[in-house]
Each structure stands twice: as structure tokens, then as C-alpha cells.
């Protein structure tokens, strides 16, 4: 006779604690700013700029600048619509500001000397604003930027959507290069070349590290990567080898139509977001393609590993990432067309870079009205390239089809003309400048004034 089965009530499985749509991003080499505010819709942080000693190799150690003792600065995380409060303290021996690159926030919080008196050594300032757009952004000073940014004052900003897809990981990669000698960071603007082409570094950094990160991942995992180029001048060409990847976002957030490609041109200031799927086991890598001389003294392209992924076979299922549709943007017609001339002035003893005929013009280049749609034709009259950046607004690139999405920075190559459509939706006084920081410091920086709509 069969024994009756004992009736055992199974122990209830403990409920996993799930923070909705929150995956702590992998920000290897860096850390995150700590939110001190209990309100889920307010992110309140302390940010301190200070001198710090950085040691990159046995011999190479130098006085750098960092935020909160981090090099590079910590990552700022928030979700779209959050209020951000930053208690900033300047412990540098010189004035500085914090500019929130790409965020369409009120002009008086933009952190340029045009809208605020720079924070003196020992001074403080509270930045307070609501973030209107999701996406990947970054922060850096807007005073003597060629030195302050190179020395390490920059950090990423990650603004998440309220609904995020289910992913295996999210990663932030902050790409940079610095110019160093054997024992120290190289002096600034000593060579004419540095003024002409900007300061191209000789050491690539990823999240402040000189060595490629080694990461174990599982086959079929899907991750979201965000990259930003914070170098002073170097346009990076990056690729992801050994895995499938899709471009899903640009400076201004998510793309309506993601696309695949095998490499991305990433000028300074710009950001890209990707979905990466490890579709095969083996090794996958994030690489930066740089020009090197081969043994026959020819310039060839070499991939430099920035991060290396050891893709382990796994039982993970192929997963289709579902995410909400990107809402269509209303079509807009052009209200006005303007031209921006970028040029060099070599008439004086020192090289100057000009925007619409003047170095550091004080009068606004243009006065627009909030809500206007402006076609800008940007003409580069000289050989060196200029990643042109407009504060406080997004634009789209009309030239070179194949560069979709909202941007705040666009590369204008030597002697090239690029047309953009700028959506002038944020009133105030905004800088428009080349993001090669040496070019900006040497004059290629002006102001665009936007009057509030009636
Ligand atoms: Cu990234 Cu005017 O700045
Ligand atoms: Cu430039």
C-alpha cells in the first residue's frame, strides 16, 4: 500500500528586493556621487574640486585636479525630471565653475563665466536645476578649461528614463587622453602645435585608468554602454570587436531608429549609447583606433584595447530587449538661417582662433527667440578640425547623412562646411564654441542669446 505523501508546506522563497528598473551601473575605476536626499525625486550631492596627487606609473606622478578626491570625478546619476542640487566647494588655488555639458537647464545654472561669477578659491556655490532630458552627459569647469579639464576635472552624468529595459549590466566609459612626460604632466600650450591642433595626449585613459579593464561576462548577455570623450582635442574612433552592437543613443538621448555600424567617430564632447550583445564566446573588446607609425614609417591604424571582455559560455537565453518607443518629435520648419565662420588669425604674434571674425567676441553672435528653429551653416575656413558645441539646446546634423540623433556637439573637419538645424528652446545667454579646449581658450568661443518667448 502506498505511503501517503507527507504534506510539507514549502518554505516561501524570500522575495528579492527589486528597485524598479535600477541596475547599479558598472563604473569601474570611478565612483558615484552619493545622494544625500531621501526624496526619490531629488538628487542632492556634495562636489568639491581640489588638488590631488595622481600616480600613473612608478615614475609618473603629478599634481592633478579632481572632484571629491576622485580622478576622474564621480558619476552623477539621476532620472529624467529629477531636481539636482549640487553643493559645490572650490578648494583649488584658482577660480572655477561647473558646467553641465548638454543638459538643457536654466541658463543661470549653466556654469559659464557669462552667467555666473566664477567660484573663487575657497568659495562655494549651489547649483540647482531640474533635468529635462534622459541620456548621457558630463560635467567640467568652464574656466581655463584646457588646463582644468586636462588635469582631471570631469565626470559623467547619467540621466535614466523612468522606464528602463531589463539588461544584464549597464556600463559607463569615460574616455580621455593626457599629455605626459616621463615624470610629470606636460606643461600647457608650450608648443605652437598645441595651439594649432589642440593638446593631443600620448596616454589614453578609460575611467582614469591606463590599462584596459578585464571583465568576465556571459554569452548572450545584453548590456547598455555609454561612452563620452572628455579629451582636450583628440577625436576618437572607437569600435566594439567580438560582439554585436547597436547605436541606441546620441548626445540628446535615445534614437528613434537604432542602427548598427562597425565604428563610431567620437569627437571631444560627444556621447554615444550602445546595446552590446555578447553573441559568441571568446573575447570581446572596446577599442580605440589610433594612428601609429609602423616599422616602415608609414602611418597605419592600430586598435588599442580600452576594455576586454572574457565572454564565458552560459545558459543565458537570447533575450530581446524591449523598451518603450521613442516619442516622435514634432516636425519644425526653419525660421531663420545663419552662418558661423570658424577661422584662424595668424596676423599677430600669437595664434588666435576666431568665430564670426573675432576671437572671444563679447557681443552675442546672434539673438534668437525661444521656440525658433535655426539652420546654421558652420564653415571651417582652415585645416584643423573643430568640434562645435552649442550650450543649452539640441540640434540635428543635416550634412553627412549617417549621423542621426540629437546632438549638442558636431565635428567640422578641416575646410568642411556642416549644416545643422538647431532647436532654440531654452532662453538665456549660451556659449557656442569649439570643444578643442585650446581653440576655445585661444578665442573660438562666442555667445548666442535667446530671448524668452512672449
Ligand atoms: Cu563641454 Cu562649453 O562645454
Ligand atoms: Cu577648434
XYZ file of C-alpha atoms and ligand atoms in Angstrom:
458
model
C 0.000 0.000 0.000
C 1.494 3.303 -0.989
C 2.522 5.511 1.835
C 0.620 8.769 1.937
C 2.868 11.612 0.835
C 3.772 13.764 3.781
C 2.285 17.185 3.354
C 5.097 19.650 3.789
C 4.421 23.283 3.282
C 7.387 24.555 1.219
C 9.389 27.344 2.807
C 8.373 30.505 0.973
C 11.202 31.786 -1.203
C 12.385 35.142 0.112
C 11.205 37.925 -2.173
C 14.137 39.538 -3.919
C 14.360 43.216 -3.214
C 13.834 44.909 -6.529
C 14.361 48.581 -7.065
C 12.280 49.125 -10.197
C 14.439 49.377 -13.298
C 17.556 50.080 -11.372
C 20.761 48.336 -12.227
C 23.739 49.759 -10.441
C 25.906 50.765 -13.411
C 29.368 49.364 -13.632
C 31.600 52.370 -13.420
C 34.883 50.654 -12.926
C 37.723 52.950 -11.925
C 35.342 55.686 -10.863
C 32.735 56.080 -8.168
C 29.321 57.641 -7.878
C 28.200 60.804 -6.155
C 26.216 59.994 -3.037
C 22.643 61.251 -2.981
C 22.030 62.675 0.495
C 18.354 63.448 -0.046
C 15.585 60.964 0.886
C 13.159 62.380 -1.636
C 13.217 59.947 -4.592
C 12.847 62.866 -6.989
C 15.700 64.951 -5.620
C 19.358 64.142 -6.024
C 21.433 66.208 -3.602
C 25.195 65.836 -3.641
C 28.411 67.445 -2.458
C 31.033 68.219 -5.067
C 34.467 69.519 -4.163
C 37.166 70.495 -6.651
C 40.627 70.007 -5.185
C 44.280 69.431 -5.854
C 45.306 65.802 -5.691
C 48.357 63.740 -6.368
C 47.922 61.208 -9.169
C 50.338 58.361 -9.674
C 50.015 56.606 -13.017
C 53.233 54.588 -13.023
C 56.224 54.198 -10.707
C 57.875 57.307 -12.131
C 54.900 59.236 -13.357
C 53.187 61.067 -10.574
C 51.952 64.632 -10.671
C 49.765 67.257 -9.101
C 46.365 66.909 -10.701
C 42.882 68.235 -10.037
C 39.974 66.046 -9.007
C 36.453 66.164 -7.674
C 35.861 64.607 -4.248
C 39.326 63.057 -4.332
C 38.429 61.065 -7.464
C 40.236 61.097 -10.779
C 38.224 61.445 -12.925
C 35.341 62.884 -10.943
C 32.470 60.759 -9.677
C 29.444 59.911 -11.807
C 26.222 61.804 -11.256
C 23.128 59.603 -11.522
C 19.549 60.826 -11.711
C 16.374 60.104 -13.596
C 14.657 62.413 -16.007
C 12.605 65.066 -14.202
C 14.638 64.894 -11.004
C 15.749 68.013 -9.243
C 19.502 68.109 -8.780
C 21.145 70.092 -6.002
C 24.924 70.293 -6.041
C 26.696 71.888 -3.097
C 29.913 72.866 -4.793
C 33.073 73.835 -2.983
C 36.197 75.149 -4.696
C 39.347 74.000 -2.916
C 41.563 74.725 -5.937
C 44.100 77.547 -5.775
C 42.225 79.284 -8.631
C 38.646 80.182 -9.691
C 36.468 77.576 -11.360
C 32.865 76.772 -12.297
C 30.918 73.605 -13.058
C 29.262 73.365 -16.463
C 26.733 70.571 -17.095
C 27.557 69.726 -20.684
C 24.459 69.078 -22.763
C 21.836 69.473 -20.052
C 19.102 71.883 -21.128
C 18.817 73.566 -17.749
C 18.134 77.209 -16.846
C 20.894 79.465 -18.149
C 21.932 80.813 -14.747
C 22.902 77.266 -13.700
C 24.980 76.567 -16.823
C 28.254 77.295 -15.069
C 29.913 79.600 -17.569
C 31.554 82.928 -16.669
C 28.885 84.524 -18.867
C 26.155 83.608 -16.388
C 27.955 83.395 -13.068
C 30.984 84.890 -11.375
C 33.487 82.045 -11.190
C 33.730 80.499 -7.725
C 36.872 81.899 -6.122
C 39.425 79.683 -4.407
C 37.840 78.685 -1.114
C 34.364 79.704 -2.300
C 31.134 77.766 -2.650
C 28.142 77.775 -4.980
C 24.912 75.796 -5.064
C 23.782 74.538 -8.445
C 20.116 73.637 -8.527
C 18.115 72.565 -11.563
C 15.647 70.025 -12.940
C 16.933 67.684 -15.649
C 14.532 67.697 -18.597
C 16.086 65.015 -20.809
C 17.370 61.484 -20.344
C 20.706 60.473 -21.792
C 24.431 60.618 -21.150
C 26.057 63.936 -20.334
C 29.121 65.159 -18.464
C 30.309 67.975 -16.265
C 33.503 70.015 -16.303
C 34.741 73.545 -15.470
C 34.307 76.453 -17.865
C 37.301 78.488 -16.691
C 40.781 77.850 -18.084
C 39.296 74.647 -19.361
C 42.331 73.456 -21.292
C 44.242 73.104 -18.025
C 41.472 72.299 -15.572
C 39.886 69.545 -17.668
C 43.227 68.028 -18.666
C 44.243 67.896 -15.016
C 41.200 65.755 -14.257
C 38.124 67.881 -13.627
C 35.394 65.977 -15.436
C 32.783 63.388 -14.626
C 29.886 61.641 -16.318
C 26.198 62.367 -15.873
C 23.741 59.535 -16.416
C 20.091 60.555 -16.672
C 17.939 57.452 -16.836
C 14.442 57.180 -18.154
C 11.708 56.325 -15.669
C 11.218 53.021 -17.515
C 14.448 51.220 -18.289
C 14.639 47.866 -20.087
C 15.882 44.735 -18.391
C 19.584 44.404 -19.089
C 22.423 42.315 -17.736
C 24.594 45.323 -17.000
C 24.988 48.977 -17.696
C 28.477 50.442 -18.109
C 29.866 53.940 -18.287
C 33.130 54.502 -20.139
C 34.789 57.880 -19.808
C 37.475 58.161 -22.496
C 40.308 60.639 -22.284
C 43.908 61.174 -23.223
C 46.548 63.199 -21.426
C 49.907 64.549 -22.434
C 52.645 63.486 -20.081
C 56.404 63.321 -19.926
C 58.354 60.610 -18.133
C 57.745 62.008 -14.685
C 55.125 64.732 -14.965
C 52.147 66.079 -16.860
C 53.490 68.187 -19.748
C 53.334 71.983 -19.478
C 50.408 73.698 -21.189
C 50.482 75.489 -24.549
C 54.258 75.428 -24.808
C 54.298 74.271 -28.393
C 52.649 76.014 -31.308
C 51.251 72.624 -32.314
C 49.211 72.510 -29.129
C 47.574 75.790 -30.118
C 47.080 74.692 -33.714
C 45.659 71.190 -33.264
C 44.831 71.227 -29.579
C 46.567 69.182 -26.940
C 46.677 65.613 -28.210
C 47.709 63.310 -25.402
C 50.131 60.423 -25.502
C 48.346 58.320 -22.920
C 44.813 57.011 -23.393
C 42.697 56.777 -20.271
C 39.494 54.883 -19.660
C 37.720 55.837 -16.451
C 41.026 57.318 -15.346
C 42.960 54.067 -15.862
C 45.813 53.473 -18.264
C 45.286 49.714 -18.572
C 42.352 48.063 -20.297
C 39.751 46.814 -17.888
C 39.312 42.993 -17.885
C 35.746 41.878 -17.320
C 34.073 38.462 -17.228
C 30.678 38.347 -18.901
C 28.273 35.636 -20.007
C 27.469 34.753 -23.552
C 24.120 36.182 -24.696
C 24.184 38.860 -22.015
C 22.908 42.225 -23.215
C 24.384 45.383 -21.784
C 23.954 49.084 -22.240
C 27.177 51.034 -22.635
C 27.597 54.752 -22.542
C 30.739 56.482 -23.782
C 31.890 60.071 -23.564
C 35.035 61.648 -24.977
C 36.460 64.092 -22.423
C 39.835 64.627 -24.107
C 41.042 68.160 -24.805
C 41.355 67.620 -28.529
C 41.575 64.039 -29.768
C 38.721 62.804 -31.959
C 38.436 59.158 -31.016
C 37.466 56.406 -33.373
C 36.030 53.557 -31.390
C 34.689 50.127 -32.175
C 33.435 47.060 -30.372
C 35.049 43.872 -31.637
C 33.860 40.340 -30.974
C 30.313 41.265 -30.014
C 27.210 42.626 -31.652
C 26.425 46.217 -31.011
C 23.791 48.731 -31.866
C 23.886 52.511 -31.502
C 20.846 53.445 -29.442
C 21.533 56.993 -28.308
C 23.449 60.188 -29.028
C 24.142 63.432 -27.116
C 20.444 64.221 -26.772
C 19.202 60.781 -25.737
C 17.645 57.772 -27.360
C 17.408 57.299 -31.126
C 14.039 56.577 -32.721
C 15.829 54.150 -35.010
C 18.866 52.382 -33.571
C 21.462 51.303 -36.097
C 24.464 49.056 -36.368
C 27.891 50.107 -37.569
C 31.429 48.906 -37.102
C 32.949 52.106 -35.776
C 31.970 55.418 -34.271
C 33.734 58.726 -34.694
C 33.602 60.304 -31.256
C 34.811 63.920 -31.237
C 35.517 65.566 -27.902
C 32.387 66.446 -26.007
C 30.098 63.921 -27.722
C 28.422 60.851 -26.246
C 27.061 57.613 -27.651
C 24.940 54.900 -26.057
C 25.014 51.288 -27.242
C 23.346 47.961 -26.701
C 26.047 45.318 -26.703
C 25.193 41.645 -27.016
C 27.870 39.014 -26.483
C 26.644 36.725 -29.222
C 29.705 34.461 -29.221
C 32.049 33.189 -26.565
C 35.694 34.232 -26.603
C 36.958 37.756 -26.294
C 35.135 40.985 -26.978
C 36.799 44.367 -26.763
C 36.128 48.062 -26.775
C 38.908 49.523 -28.881
C 40.121 52.942 -29.828
C 41.729 53.074 -33.275
C 44.750 55.326 -33.280
C 47.270 56.248 -35.933
C 50.739 54.882 -35.343
C 53.917 54.605 -37.364
C 54.791 51.084 -38.484
C 58.325 49.756 -38.965
C 58.404 51.287 -42.461
C 57.453 54.691 -41.052
C 54.027 54.551 -42.609
C 51.027 55.818 -40.729
C 48.758 52.876 -40.011
C 45.762 52.398 -37.819
C 46.123 50.300 -34.698
C 43.379 49.205 -32.326
C 44.177 49.945 -28.691
C 42.198 47.930 -26.148
C 40.183 50.091 -23.782
C 38.232 47.260 -22.164
C 38.466 43.489 -22.696
C 35.578 41.096 -22.067
C 36.072 37.435 -21.433
C 32.815 36.002 -22.776
C 32.080 32.725 -20.997
C 29.691 30.126 -22.369
C 26.467 30.253 -20.411
C 22.944 29.022 -20.358
C 21.553 32.539 -20.689
C 18.835 32.689 -23.263
C 18.949 35.014 -26.193
C 17.000 37.951 -24.957
C 15.173 40.560 -26.971
C 15.381 43.908 -25.229
C 12.081 45.681 -25.179
C 11.914 49.326 -24.413
C 9.217 51.914 -24.959
C 9.044 53.630 -28.341
C 10.847 56.920 -28.617
C 8.110 59.537 -28.952
C 8.140 61.248 -32.337
C 9.314 64.845 -32.254
C 7.022 67.387 -33.877
C 8.234 68.463 -37.309
C 9.552 72.024 -37.323
C 10.160 74.431 -40.131
C 13.206 76.644 -40.319
C 12.583 80.204 -39.137
C 15.984 81.656 -39.915
C 19.310 80.755 -41.454
C 22.654 81.917 -40.122
C 26.295 81.242 -40.882
C 29.070 80.624 -38.389
C 32.591 81.147 -39.647
C 35.414 79.359 -37.879
C 38.882 80.597 -38.731
C 42.414 81.224 -37.551
C 44.005 84.644 -37.122
C 47.729 84.403 -37.655
C 48.346 88.132 -38.090
C 49.522 88.787 -34.537
C 52.490 87.337 -32.652
C 50.219 84.708 -31.117
C 47.804 82.441 -32.891
C 44.159 83.287 -32.278
C 41.090 81.285 -33.247
C 38.050 83.243 -34.361
C 34.310 82.766 -34.550
C 32.500 85.076 -36.979
C 35.641 87.143 -37.427
C 36.639 87.766 -33.820
C 38.435 85.984 -31.011
C 36.302 85.824 -27.835
C 33.651 88.170 -29.248
C 31.772 89.752 -26.380
C 28.634 90.832 -28.249
C 26.248 87.934 -28.985
C 26.849 86.247 -32.334
C 23.074 86.082 -32.768
C 19.918 86.902 -30.884
C 17.177 84.318 -31.313
C 13.804 83.845 -29.677
C 12.832 80.789 -27.692
C 10.973 78.313 -29.907
C 12.799 79.261 -33.117
C 14.256 76.668 -35.443
C 17.532 77.878 -36.912
C 19.507 76.435 -39.775
C 23.168 77.056 -39.039
C 25.790 76.693 -41.711
C 29.115 76.212 -39.969
C 32.084 76.898 -42.193
C 35.586 75.838 -41.255
C 37.977 78.099 -43.171
C 41.163 76.388 -42.007
C 42.758 72.966 -41.834
C 42.428 71.867 -38.204
C 39.083 70.363 -37.213
C 36.624 71.911 -34.771
C 34.065 70.000 -32.713
C 31.477 72.779 -32.473
C 29.391 72.838 -29.282
C 26.256 74.851 -28.539
C 25.149 75.135 -24.916
C 21.615 74.667 -23.680
C 19.972 73.464 -26.936
C 19.914 70.378 -29.102
C 20.423 70.255 -32.846
C 20.417 67.773 -35.683
C 23.092 67.378 -38.320
C 21.819 67.818 -41.873
C 25.102 67.150 -43.657
C 26.673 63.719 -43.860
C 23.605 61.514 -43.625
C 24.520 58.722 -41.319
C 24.833 60.916 -38.258
C 21.333 60.716 -36.822
C 20.037 61.844 -33.464
C 20.008 64.931 -31.313
C 23.406 66.478 -30.662
C 24.986 69.299 -28.784
C 28.401 68.865 -30.426
C 29.278 68.240 -34.066
C 32.621 67.704 -35.743
C 33.558 70.163 -38.501
C 36.563 68.746 -40.283
C 39.297 70.824 -41.898
C 37.835 73.127 -44.560
C 34.461 71.446 -44.232
C 31.023 73.059 -44.132
C 28.351 71.425 -41.999
C 24.694 72.351 -41.778
C 22.706 71.815 -38.630
C 19.130 72.525 -37.548
C 19.138 73.944 -34.033
C 16.059 73.806 -31.844
C 16.335 77.007 -29.850
C 14.105 76.134 -26.938
C 15.984 77.403 -23.909
C 16.211 81.150 -23.186
C 19.336 82.808 -21.848
C 22.908 83.526 -22.861
C 24.667 80.434 -24.104
C 28.217 79.759 -25.148
C 28.871 78.447 -28.645
C 32.416 77.238 -29.065
C 34.896 74.769 -30.362
C 35.330 71.949 -27.839
C 39.020 71.615 -28.595
C 39.757 73.380 -25.355
C 42.888 75.129 -26.631
C 40.904 76.565 -29.555
C 38.201 77.781 -27.177
C 40.770 79.365 -24.843
C 42.511 80.985 -27.821
C 39.332 82.684 -28.968
C 36.919 80.333 -30.715
C 34.087 80.944 -28.306
C 31.103 83.231 -28.625
C 27.644 83.743 -27.181
C 24.211 83.015 -28.564
C 21.436 84.983 -26.919
C 17.944 83.520 -26.731
C 15.102 85.846 -25.729
C 12.230 84.234 -23.862
C 9.105 83.643 -25.959
C 6.404 86.271 -25.417
Cu 31.629 70.851 -22.602
Cu 31.193 74.809 -23.200
O 31.411 72.870 -22.863
Cu 38.571 74.042 -32.811
